[in-house]
CSV table of C-alpha atoms in Angstrom, one decimal:
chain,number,residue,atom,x,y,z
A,254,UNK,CA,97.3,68.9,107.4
A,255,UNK,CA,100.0,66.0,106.7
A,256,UNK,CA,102.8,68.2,105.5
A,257,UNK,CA,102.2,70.8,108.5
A,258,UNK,CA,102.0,67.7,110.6
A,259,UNK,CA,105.4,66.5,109.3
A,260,UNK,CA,107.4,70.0,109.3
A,261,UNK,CA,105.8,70.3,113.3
A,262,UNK,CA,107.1,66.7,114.1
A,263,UNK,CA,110.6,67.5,112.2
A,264,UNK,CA,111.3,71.0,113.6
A,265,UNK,CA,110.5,69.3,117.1
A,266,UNK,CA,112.9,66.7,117.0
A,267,UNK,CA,115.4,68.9,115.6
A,268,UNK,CA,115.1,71.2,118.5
A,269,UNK,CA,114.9,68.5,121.1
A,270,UNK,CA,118.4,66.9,120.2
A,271,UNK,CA,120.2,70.5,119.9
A,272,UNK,CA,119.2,70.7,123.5
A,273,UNK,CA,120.1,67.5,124.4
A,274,UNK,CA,123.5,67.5,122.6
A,275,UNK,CA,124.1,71.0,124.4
A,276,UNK,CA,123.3,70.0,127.5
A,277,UNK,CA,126.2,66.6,126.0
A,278,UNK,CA,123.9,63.8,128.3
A,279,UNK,CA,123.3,60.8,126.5
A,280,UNK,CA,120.6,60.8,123.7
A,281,UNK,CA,119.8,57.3,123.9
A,282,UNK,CA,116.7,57.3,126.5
A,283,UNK,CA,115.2,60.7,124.5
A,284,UNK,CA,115.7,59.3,120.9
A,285,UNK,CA,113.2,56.7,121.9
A,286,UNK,CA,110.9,59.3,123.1
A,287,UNK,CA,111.2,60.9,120.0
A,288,UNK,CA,110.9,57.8,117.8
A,289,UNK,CA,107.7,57.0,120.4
A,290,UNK,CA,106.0,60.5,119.3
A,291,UNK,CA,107.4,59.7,115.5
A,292,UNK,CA,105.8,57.0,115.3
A,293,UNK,CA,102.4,57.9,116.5
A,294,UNK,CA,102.9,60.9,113.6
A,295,UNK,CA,103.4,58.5,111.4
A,296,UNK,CA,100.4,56.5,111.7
A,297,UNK,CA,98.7,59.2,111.8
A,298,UNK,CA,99.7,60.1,108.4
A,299,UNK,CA,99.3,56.5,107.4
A,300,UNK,CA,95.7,56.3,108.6
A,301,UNK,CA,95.2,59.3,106.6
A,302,UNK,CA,96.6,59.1,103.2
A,303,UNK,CA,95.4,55.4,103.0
A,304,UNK,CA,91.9,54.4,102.6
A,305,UNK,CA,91.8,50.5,102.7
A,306,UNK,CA,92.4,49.3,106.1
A,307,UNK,CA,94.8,46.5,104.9
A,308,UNK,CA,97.0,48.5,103.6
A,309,UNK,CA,97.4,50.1,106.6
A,310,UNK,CA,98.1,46.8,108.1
A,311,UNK,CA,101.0,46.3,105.8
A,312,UNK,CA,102.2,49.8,106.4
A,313,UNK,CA,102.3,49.9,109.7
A,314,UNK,CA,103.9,45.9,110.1
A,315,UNK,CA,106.8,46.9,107.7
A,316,UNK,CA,107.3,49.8,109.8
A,317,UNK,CA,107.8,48.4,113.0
A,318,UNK,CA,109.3,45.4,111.6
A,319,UNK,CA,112.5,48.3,110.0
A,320,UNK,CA,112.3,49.6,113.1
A,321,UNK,CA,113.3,46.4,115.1
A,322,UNK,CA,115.6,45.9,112.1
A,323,UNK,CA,117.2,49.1,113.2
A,324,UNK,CA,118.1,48.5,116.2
A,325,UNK,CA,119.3,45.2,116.0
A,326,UNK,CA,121.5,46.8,113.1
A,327,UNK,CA,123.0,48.5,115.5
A,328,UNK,CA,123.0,46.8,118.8
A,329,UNK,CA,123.0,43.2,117.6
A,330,UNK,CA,126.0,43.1,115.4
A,331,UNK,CA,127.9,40.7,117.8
A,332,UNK,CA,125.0,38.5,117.4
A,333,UNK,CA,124.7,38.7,113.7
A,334,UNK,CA,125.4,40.9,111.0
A,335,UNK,CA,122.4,41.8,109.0
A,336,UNK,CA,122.8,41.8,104.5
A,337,UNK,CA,124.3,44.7,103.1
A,338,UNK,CA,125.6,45.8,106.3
A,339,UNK,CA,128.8,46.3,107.1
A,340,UNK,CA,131.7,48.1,105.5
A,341,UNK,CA,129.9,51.0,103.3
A,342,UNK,CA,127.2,51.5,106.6
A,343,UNK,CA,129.9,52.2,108.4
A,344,UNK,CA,132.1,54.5,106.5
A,345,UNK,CA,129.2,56.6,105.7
A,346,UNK,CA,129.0,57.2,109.6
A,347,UNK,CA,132.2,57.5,110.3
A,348,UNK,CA,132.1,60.2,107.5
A,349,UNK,CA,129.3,61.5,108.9
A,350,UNK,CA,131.1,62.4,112.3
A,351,UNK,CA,134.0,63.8,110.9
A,352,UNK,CA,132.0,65.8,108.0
A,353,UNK,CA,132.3,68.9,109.4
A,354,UNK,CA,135.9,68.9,109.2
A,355,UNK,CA,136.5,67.7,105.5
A,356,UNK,CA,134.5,69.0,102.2
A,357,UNK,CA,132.1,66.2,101.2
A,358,UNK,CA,129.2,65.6,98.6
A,359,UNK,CA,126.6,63.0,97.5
A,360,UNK,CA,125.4,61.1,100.0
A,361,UNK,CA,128.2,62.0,102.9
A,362,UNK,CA,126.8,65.3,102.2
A,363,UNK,CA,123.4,64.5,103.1
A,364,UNK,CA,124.6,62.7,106.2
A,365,UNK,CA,126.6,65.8,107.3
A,366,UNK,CA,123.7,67.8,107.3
A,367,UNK,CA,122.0,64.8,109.5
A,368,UNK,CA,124.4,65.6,111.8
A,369,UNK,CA,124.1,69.0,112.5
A,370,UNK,CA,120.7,68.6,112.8
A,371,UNK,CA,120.8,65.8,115.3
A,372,UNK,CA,124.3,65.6,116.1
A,373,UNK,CA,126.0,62.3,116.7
A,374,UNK,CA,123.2,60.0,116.7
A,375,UNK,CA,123.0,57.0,114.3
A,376,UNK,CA,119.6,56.0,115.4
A,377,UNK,CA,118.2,58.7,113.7
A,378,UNK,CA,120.6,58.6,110.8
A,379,UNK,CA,119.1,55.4,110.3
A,380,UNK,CA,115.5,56.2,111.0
A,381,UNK,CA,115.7,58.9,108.6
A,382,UNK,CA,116.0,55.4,105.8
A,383,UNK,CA,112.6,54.1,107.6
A,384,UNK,CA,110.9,57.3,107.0
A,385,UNK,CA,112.1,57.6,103.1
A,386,UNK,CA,110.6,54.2,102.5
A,387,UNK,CA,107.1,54.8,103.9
A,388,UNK,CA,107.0,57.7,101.8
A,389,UNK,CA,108.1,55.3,98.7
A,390,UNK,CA,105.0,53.1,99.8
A,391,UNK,CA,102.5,55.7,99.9
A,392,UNK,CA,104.2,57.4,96.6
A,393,UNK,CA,103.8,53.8,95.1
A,394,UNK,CA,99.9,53.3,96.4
A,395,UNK,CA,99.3,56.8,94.9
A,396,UNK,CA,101.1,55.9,91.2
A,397,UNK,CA,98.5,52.7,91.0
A,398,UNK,CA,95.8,54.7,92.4
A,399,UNK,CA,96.9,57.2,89.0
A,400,UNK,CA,96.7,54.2,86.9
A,401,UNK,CA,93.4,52.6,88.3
A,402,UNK,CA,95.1,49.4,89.5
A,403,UNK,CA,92.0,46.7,90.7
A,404,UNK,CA,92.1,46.9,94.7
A,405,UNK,CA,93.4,43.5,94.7
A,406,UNK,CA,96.6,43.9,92.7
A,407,UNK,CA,97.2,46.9,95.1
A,408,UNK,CA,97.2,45.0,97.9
A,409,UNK,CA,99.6,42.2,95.8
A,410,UNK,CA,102.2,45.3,94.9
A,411,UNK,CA,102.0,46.9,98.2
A,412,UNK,CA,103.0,43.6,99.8
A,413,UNK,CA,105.8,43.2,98.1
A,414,UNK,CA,107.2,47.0,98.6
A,415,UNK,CA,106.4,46.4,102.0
A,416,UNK,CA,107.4,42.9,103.3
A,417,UNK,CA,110.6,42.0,100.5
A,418,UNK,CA,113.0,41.1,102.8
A,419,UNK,CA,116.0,42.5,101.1
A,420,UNK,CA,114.0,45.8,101.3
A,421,UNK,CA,112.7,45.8,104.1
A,422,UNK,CA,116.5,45.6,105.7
A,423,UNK,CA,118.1,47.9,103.0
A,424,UNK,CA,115.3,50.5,104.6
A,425,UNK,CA,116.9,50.3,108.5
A,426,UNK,CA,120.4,50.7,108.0
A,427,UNK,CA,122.7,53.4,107.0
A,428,UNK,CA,122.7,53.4,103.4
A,429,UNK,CA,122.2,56.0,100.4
A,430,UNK,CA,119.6,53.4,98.7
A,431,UNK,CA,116.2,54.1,100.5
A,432,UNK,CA,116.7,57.9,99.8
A,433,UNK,CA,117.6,56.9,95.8
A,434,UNK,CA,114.7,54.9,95.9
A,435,UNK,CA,112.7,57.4,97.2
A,436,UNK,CA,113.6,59.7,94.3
A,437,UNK,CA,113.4,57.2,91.4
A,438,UNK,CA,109.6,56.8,92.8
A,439,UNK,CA,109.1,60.6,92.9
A,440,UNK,CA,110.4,60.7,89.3
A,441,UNK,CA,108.4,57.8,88.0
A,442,UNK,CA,105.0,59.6,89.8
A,443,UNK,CA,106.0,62.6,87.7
A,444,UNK,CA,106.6,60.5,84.4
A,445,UNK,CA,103.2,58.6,84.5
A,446,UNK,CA,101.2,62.0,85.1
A,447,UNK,CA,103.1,63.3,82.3
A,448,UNK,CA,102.3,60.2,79.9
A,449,UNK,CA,98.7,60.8,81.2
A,450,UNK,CA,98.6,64.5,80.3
A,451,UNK,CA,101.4,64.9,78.3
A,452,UNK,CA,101.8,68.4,80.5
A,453,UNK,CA,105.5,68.9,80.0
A,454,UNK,CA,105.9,70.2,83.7
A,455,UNK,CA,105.7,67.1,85.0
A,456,UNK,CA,108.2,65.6,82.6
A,457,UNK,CA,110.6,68.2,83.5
A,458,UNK,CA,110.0,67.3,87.1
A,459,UNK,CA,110.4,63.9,86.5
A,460,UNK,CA,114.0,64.7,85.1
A,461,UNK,CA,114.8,67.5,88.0
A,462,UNK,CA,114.0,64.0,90.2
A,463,UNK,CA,116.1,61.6,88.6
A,464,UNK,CA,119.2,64.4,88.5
A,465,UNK,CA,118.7,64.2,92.5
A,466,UNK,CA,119.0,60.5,91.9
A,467,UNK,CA,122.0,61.0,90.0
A,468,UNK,CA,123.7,63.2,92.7
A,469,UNK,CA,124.1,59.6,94.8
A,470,UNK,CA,125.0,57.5,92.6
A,471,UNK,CA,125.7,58.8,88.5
A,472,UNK,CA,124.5,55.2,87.1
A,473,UNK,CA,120.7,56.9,87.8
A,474,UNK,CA,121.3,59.3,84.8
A,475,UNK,CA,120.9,56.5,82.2
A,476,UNK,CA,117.0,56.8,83.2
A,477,UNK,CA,116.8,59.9,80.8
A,478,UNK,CA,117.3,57.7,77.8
A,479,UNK,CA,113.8,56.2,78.4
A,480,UNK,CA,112.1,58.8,79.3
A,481,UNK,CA,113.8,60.9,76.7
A,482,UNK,CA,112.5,58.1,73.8
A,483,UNK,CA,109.1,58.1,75.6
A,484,UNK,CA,108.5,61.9,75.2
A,485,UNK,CA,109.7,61.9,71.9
A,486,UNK,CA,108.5,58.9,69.6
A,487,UNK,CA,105.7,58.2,72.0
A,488,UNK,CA,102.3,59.3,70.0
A,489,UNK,CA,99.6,59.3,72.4
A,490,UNK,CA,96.8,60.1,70.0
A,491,UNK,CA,97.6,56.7,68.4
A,492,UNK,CA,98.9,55.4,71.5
A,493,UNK,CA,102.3,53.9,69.8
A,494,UNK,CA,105.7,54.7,68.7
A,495,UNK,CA,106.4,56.8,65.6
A,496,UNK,CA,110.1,57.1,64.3
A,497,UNK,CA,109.8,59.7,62.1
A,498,UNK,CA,112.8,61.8,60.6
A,499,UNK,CA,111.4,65.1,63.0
A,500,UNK,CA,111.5,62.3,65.6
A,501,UNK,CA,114.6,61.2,64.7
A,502,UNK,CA,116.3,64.6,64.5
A,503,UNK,CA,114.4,65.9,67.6
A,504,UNK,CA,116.1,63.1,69.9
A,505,UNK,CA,119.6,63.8,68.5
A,506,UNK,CA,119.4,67.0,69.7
A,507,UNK,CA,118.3,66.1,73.5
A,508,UNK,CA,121.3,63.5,72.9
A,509,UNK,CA,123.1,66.4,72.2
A,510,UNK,CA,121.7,68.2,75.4
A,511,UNK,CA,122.6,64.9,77.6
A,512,UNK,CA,126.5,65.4,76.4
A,513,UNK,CA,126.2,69.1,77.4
A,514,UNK,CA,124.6,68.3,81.2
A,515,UNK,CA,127.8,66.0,81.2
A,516,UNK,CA,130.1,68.7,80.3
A,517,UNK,CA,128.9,71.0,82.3
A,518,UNK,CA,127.9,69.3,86.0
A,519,UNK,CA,129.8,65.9,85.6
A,520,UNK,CA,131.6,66.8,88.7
A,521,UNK,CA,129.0,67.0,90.4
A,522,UNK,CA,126.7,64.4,89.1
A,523,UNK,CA,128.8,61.4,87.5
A,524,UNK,CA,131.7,61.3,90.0
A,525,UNK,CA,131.4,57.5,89.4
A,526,UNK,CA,132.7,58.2,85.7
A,527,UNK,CA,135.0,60.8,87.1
A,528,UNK,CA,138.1,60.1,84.7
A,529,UNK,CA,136.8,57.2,83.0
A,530,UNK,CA,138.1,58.8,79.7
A,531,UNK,CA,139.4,55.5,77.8
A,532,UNK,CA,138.3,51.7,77.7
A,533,UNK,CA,141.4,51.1,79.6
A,534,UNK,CA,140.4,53.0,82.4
A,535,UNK,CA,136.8,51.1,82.4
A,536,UNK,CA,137.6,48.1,82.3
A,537,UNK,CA,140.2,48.4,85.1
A,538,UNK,CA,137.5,50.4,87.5
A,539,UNK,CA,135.0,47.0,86.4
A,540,UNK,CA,137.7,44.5,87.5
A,541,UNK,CA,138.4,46.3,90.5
A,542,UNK,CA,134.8,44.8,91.7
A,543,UNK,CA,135.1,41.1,90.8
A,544,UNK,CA,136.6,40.8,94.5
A,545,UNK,CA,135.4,38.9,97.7
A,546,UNK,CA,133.7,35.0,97.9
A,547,UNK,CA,130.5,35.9,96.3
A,548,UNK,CA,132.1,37.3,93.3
A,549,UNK,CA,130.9,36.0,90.2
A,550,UNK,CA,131.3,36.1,86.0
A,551,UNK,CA,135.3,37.0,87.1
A,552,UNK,CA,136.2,35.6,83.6
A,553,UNK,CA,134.7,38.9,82.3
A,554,UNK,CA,135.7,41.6,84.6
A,555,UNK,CA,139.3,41.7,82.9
A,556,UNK,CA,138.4,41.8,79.4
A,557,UNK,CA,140.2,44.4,77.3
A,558,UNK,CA,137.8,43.8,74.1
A,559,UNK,CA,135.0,46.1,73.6
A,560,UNK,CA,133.1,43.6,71.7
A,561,UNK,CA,133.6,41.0,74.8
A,562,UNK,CA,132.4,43.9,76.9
A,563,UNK,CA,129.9,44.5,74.1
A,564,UNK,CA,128.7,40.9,74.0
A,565,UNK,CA,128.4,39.9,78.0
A,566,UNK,CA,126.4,42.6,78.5
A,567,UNK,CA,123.2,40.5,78.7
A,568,UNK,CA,124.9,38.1,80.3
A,569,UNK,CA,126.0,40.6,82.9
A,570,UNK,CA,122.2,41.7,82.8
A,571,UNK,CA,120.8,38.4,83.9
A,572,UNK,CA,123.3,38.2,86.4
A,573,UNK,CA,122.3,41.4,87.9
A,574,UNK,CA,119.0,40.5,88.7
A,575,UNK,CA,119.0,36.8,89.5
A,576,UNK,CA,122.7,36.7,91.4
A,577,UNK,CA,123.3,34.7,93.4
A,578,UNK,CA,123.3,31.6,90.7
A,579,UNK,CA,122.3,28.1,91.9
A,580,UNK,CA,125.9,27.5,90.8
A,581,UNK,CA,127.0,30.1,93.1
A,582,UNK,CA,126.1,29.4,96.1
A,583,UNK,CA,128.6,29.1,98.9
A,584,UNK,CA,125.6,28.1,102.0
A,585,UNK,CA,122.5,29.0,103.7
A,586,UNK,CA,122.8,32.8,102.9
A,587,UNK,CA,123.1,32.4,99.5
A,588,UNK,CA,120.2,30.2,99.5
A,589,UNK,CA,118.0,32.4,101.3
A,590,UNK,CA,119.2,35.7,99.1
A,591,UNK,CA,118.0,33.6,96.1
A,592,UNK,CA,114.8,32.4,97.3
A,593,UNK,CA,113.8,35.6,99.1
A,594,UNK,CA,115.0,38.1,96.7
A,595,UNK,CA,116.3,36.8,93.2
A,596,UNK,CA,113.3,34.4,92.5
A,597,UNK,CA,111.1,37.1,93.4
A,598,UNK,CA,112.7,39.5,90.5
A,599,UNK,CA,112.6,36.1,88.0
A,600,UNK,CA,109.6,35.4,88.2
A,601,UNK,CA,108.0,39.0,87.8
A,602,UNK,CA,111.0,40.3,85.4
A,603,UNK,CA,109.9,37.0,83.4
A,604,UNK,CA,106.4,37.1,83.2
A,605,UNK,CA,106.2,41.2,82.6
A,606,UNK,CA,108.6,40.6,79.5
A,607,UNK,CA,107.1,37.2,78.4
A,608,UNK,CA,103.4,39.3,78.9
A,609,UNK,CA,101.8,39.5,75.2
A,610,UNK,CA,99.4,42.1,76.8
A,611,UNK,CA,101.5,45.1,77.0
A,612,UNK,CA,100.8,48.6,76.6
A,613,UNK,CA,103.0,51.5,75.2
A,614,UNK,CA,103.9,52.2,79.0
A,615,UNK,CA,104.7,48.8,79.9
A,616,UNK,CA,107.6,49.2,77.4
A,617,UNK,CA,108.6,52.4,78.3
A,618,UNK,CA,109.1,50.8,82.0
A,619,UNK,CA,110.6,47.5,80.6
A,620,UNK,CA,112.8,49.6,79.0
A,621,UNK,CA,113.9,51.4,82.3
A,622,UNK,CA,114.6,48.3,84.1
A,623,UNK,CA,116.6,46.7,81.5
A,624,UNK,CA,118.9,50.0,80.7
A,625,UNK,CA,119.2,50.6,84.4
A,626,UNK,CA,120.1,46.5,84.4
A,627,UNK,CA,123.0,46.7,81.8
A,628,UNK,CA,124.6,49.7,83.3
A,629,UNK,CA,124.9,48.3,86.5
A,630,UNK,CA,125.3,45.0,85.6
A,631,UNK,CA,128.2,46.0,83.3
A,632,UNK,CA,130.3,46.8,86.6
A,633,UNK,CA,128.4,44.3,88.8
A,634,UNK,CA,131.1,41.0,89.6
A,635,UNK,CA,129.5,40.2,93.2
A,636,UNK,CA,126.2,39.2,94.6
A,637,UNK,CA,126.2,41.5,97.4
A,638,UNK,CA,126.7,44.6,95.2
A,639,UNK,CA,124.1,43.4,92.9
A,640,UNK,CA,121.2,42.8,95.7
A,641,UNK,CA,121.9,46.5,96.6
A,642,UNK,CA,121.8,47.6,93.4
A,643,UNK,CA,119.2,46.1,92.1
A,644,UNK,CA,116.6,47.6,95.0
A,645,UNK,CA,116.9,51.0,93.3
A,646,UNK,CA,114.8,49.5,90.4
A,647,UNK,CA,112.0,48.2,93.0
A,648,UNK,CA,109.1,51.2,92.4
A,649,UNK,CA,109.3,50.4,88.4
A,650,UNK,CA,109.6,46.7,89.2
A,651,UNK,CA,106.6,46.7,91.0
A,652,UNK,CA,104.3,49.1,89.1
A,653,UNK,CA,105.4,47.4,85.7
A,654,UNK,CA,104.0,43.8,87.7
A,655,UNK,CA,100.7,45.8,89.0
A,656,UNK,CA,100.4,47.0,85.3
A,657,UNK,CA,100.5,43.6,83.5
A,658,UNK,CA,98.6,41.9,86.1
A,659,UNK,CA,96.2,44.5,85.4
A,660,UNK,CA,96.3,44.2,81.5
A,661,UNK,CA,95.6,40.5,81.6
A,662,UNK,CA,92.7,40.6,84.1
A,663,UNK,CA,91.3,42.9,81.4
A,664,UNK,CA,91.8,40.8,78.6
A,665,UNK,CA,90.5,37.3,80.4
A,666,UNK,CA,87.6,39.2,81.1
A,667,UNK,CA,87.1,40.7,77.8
A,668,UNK,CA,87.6,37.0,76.4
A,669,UNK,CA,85.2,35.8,78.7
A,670,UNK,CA,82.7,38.1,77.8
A,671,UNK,CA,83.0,37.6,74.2
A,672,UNK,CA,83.1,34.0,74.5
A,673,UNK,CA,79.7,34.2,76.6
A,674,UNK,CA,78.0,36.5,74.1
A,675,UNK,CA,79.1,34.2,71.0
C-alpha cells in the first residue's frame, strides 16, 4: 500500500511538470500544488508506518519545519544565508541545468536525472532532500524497533534525528548529504539484521549500500573495514571477538578483495583519491582545504611527515566532531554551531565511549564512527566542512546513543533488583 502509494504520487508529479514545462508557463503556482498533494501522501505514510502518536508529531514538525527551511533557502537569501549554503548548493544547480550538455557522475548525475524528470525546478530538487530524510527517520525508528529500544529512548533518538538543527537545514537545501545519509542508514538496517541473523544476504546488501554511498563521496568506502572485522572475528555463539589465525588469514584476503574493488571501479567510486598516488600529492590535496576564516589546525595541513600526519590524526579526529573550538570562534554563529551541533556530538560521542556497559555491537558502531572520523578528519581544516561532514555519521550516532542508553537502563535495573533481593 505505501510503496504503490509512493510510485502513484512520483509518477504523478513527474507527469504533471513534463506538461507544465511543455506547455514553458511558470512552475511556481503548480509546484505548490504538487508539494500540497505531497504532503498529504506523506502523512499518510507517516500515520501509517508509525504507531506512537508522538512520533508522528515529531515527524510531521520536522517536516514542515525543512519545508519552510526550503523556501527560505531559496527565496530568503537576501535576508540571510542559511549554514552550509552557498557555494557547493549552488554549483550543483547550475550543474544540474547544464547537465544535459556535459558528461557528469556522482551526485551531478543524480541531479541531471532530477532534471529531466522535473525540468528546471529547484524547489523540487530540493524537496527531493526532505523526502530522503523522512525516509532516514522512519529507517532509523525501524533499526530500534529491530533492536527492541524502550519507547522512551525512541522518542529521545527520534528527537534528535528530527529536530538537530544542523540537520534539519542540511535536509532543505541542495546538497548530496541527505541522500548519503539516507544510504549509510539503509546500510546500517542491513548490517544489524545481519549481526542478528548472521544471513549473509543482508551483509552483502549492507555493502551494495555503502558502495551507493561511496559513488557520492569515496571517504564512505572506509565503512567496509568495520563491517568487514565484524563479519569476520565477530563470534556470535560467544558473543565476542576471536582473532584466530583462520580469522586472521580470512580478513587478509577480503583486504585483498578491497584492493581489487579499488583497481577495478576507482573511477568510478574514489574520484576523491583520483591520482592521489604519493604522500606528496596528499598532503597538497589536505592543505588545499585549510582555507577561509573558520579554518582551523592550519599548522597541520602542510606537513610533509607521515608520522606528523600519522600522529595528528586524533587530533584531527577531535576536531572533526567538536569544530568549532571555544578557541575558534569568530561570533554569534560560531557560538550557536557549537552549542546546537558540536556539544550535542560531545556529549553523546563521550558518554557512548566512556559507557562501561557495551556490547559487541556497540563497538562495532564506535568503531564506524571513529574510522569514518579520522578519514575525514584527516582532510578536514574548516568548521564548515566538518559540520557537513560530520552529518553523514548521524544514523550510527544516534542508534549507538539509543543502544547504550538502553544497555544502562538494563543494568540499573538488574542492580536494583539484585540489591532488593539481597
Amino acid at each position: 500500500m505505501k510503496k504503490s502509494l509512493i510510485i502513484i504520487d512520483l509518477i504523478f508529479n513527474i507527469l504533471i511538470l513534463q506538461i507544465i514545462n511543455e506547455l514553458a508557463i511558470s512552475n511556481v503556482i503548480p509546484t505548490l500544488v504538487l508539494l500540497t498533494v505531497n504532503s498529504l501522501v506523506c502523512m499518510t505514510i507517516i500515520f501509517k508506518s508509525v504507531e506512537n502518536k508522538k512520533i508522528c508529531y515529531y515527524m510531521m514538525g520536522s517536516y514542515f519545519i525543512k519545508m519552510m527551511l526550503l523556501f527560505f533557502d531559496i527565496y530568503g537569501k537576501d535576508i540571510y544565508i542559511l549554514p552550509n549554503s552557498g557555494y557547493d548548493s549552488e554549483m550543483f544547480y547550475k550543474t544540474a541545468v547544464i547537465a544535459k550538455i556535459i558528461e557528469t557522475r556522482g551526485y551531478t548525475l543524480f541531479l541531471k536525472i532530477l532534471f529531466y524528470a522535473f525540468g528546471d525546478n529547484r524547489i523540487m530538487f530540493q524537496y527531493v532532500n526532505i523526502l530522503f530524510s523522512l525516509g532516514t527517520q522512519i529507517l532509523i525508528l525501524n533499526i530500534m524497533k529491530q533492536l527492541k529500544i524502550d519507547g522512551k529512548k525512541i522518542l529521545i533518538s527520534l528527537f534528535l534525528i528530527c529536530f538537530l538543527p544542523n540537520n534539519m537545514i542540511i535536509s532543505s537545501i541542495l546538497l548530496r548529504e541527505p541522500l548519503m545519509i539516507l544510504l549509510n542508514t539503509i546500510s546500517l538496517y542491513y548490517f544489524i539484521k545481519w549481526f542478528n541473523t548472521f544471513k549473509n544476504s543482508y551483509f552483502i546488501k549492507a555493502i551494495i549500500f555503502v558502495l551507493l554511498s561511496t559513488y557520492f563521496h569515496s571517504s564512505m568506502i572506509f565503512i567496509i573495514l568495520p563491517y568487514s572485522f565484524a563479519y569476520v572475528f565477530y563470534n556470535k555463539n560467544k558473543d565476542k571477538f576471536l582473532f584466530t589465525k583462520k580469522c586472521i588469514f580470512t580478513f587478509s584476503i577480503i583486504m585483498i578483495c578491497f584492493w581489487g574493488i579499488y583497481s577495478i571501479f576507482g573511477t568510478y567510486l574514489f574520484k576523491y583519491f583520483e591520482g592521489l598516488n604519493d604522500f606528496n600529492k596528499i598532503t597538497t590535496k589536505i592543505s588545499n582545504y585549510a582555507v577561509g576564516g573558520s579554518a582551523y589546525l592550519g599548522f597541520l595541513a602542510n606537513a610533509t611527515s607521515p608520522i606528523i600526519l600519522i600522529l595528528s590524526a586524533p587530533l584531527k579526529l577531535i576536531y572533526f566532531y567538536c569544530a568549532p573550538m571555544p578557541w575558534d570562534w569568530r561570533g554569534i554563529g560560531d557560538i550557536i554551531a557549537f552549542l546546537l551541533s558540536s556539544l550535542i556530538y560531545i556529549y553523546i560521542l563521550f558518554k557512548c565511549i566512556m559507557s562501561k556497559n557495551k556490547n559487541s555491537l556497540n563497538k562495532i558502531i564506535i568503531l564506524i564512527i571513529l574510522t569514518l572520523g579520522l578519514v575525514y578528519g584527516m582532510s578536514c581544516f574548516n568548521t564548515g566542512t566538518a559540520i557537513r561532514h560530520r552529518e553523514k555519521t548521524i544514523p550510527f550516532i544516534v542508534i549507538l546513543y539509543s543502544l547504550i542508553e538502553e544497555k544502562e537502563k538494563k543494568v540499573h535495573k538488574h542492580n536494583k533488583t539484585s540489591t532488593f533481593i539481597n
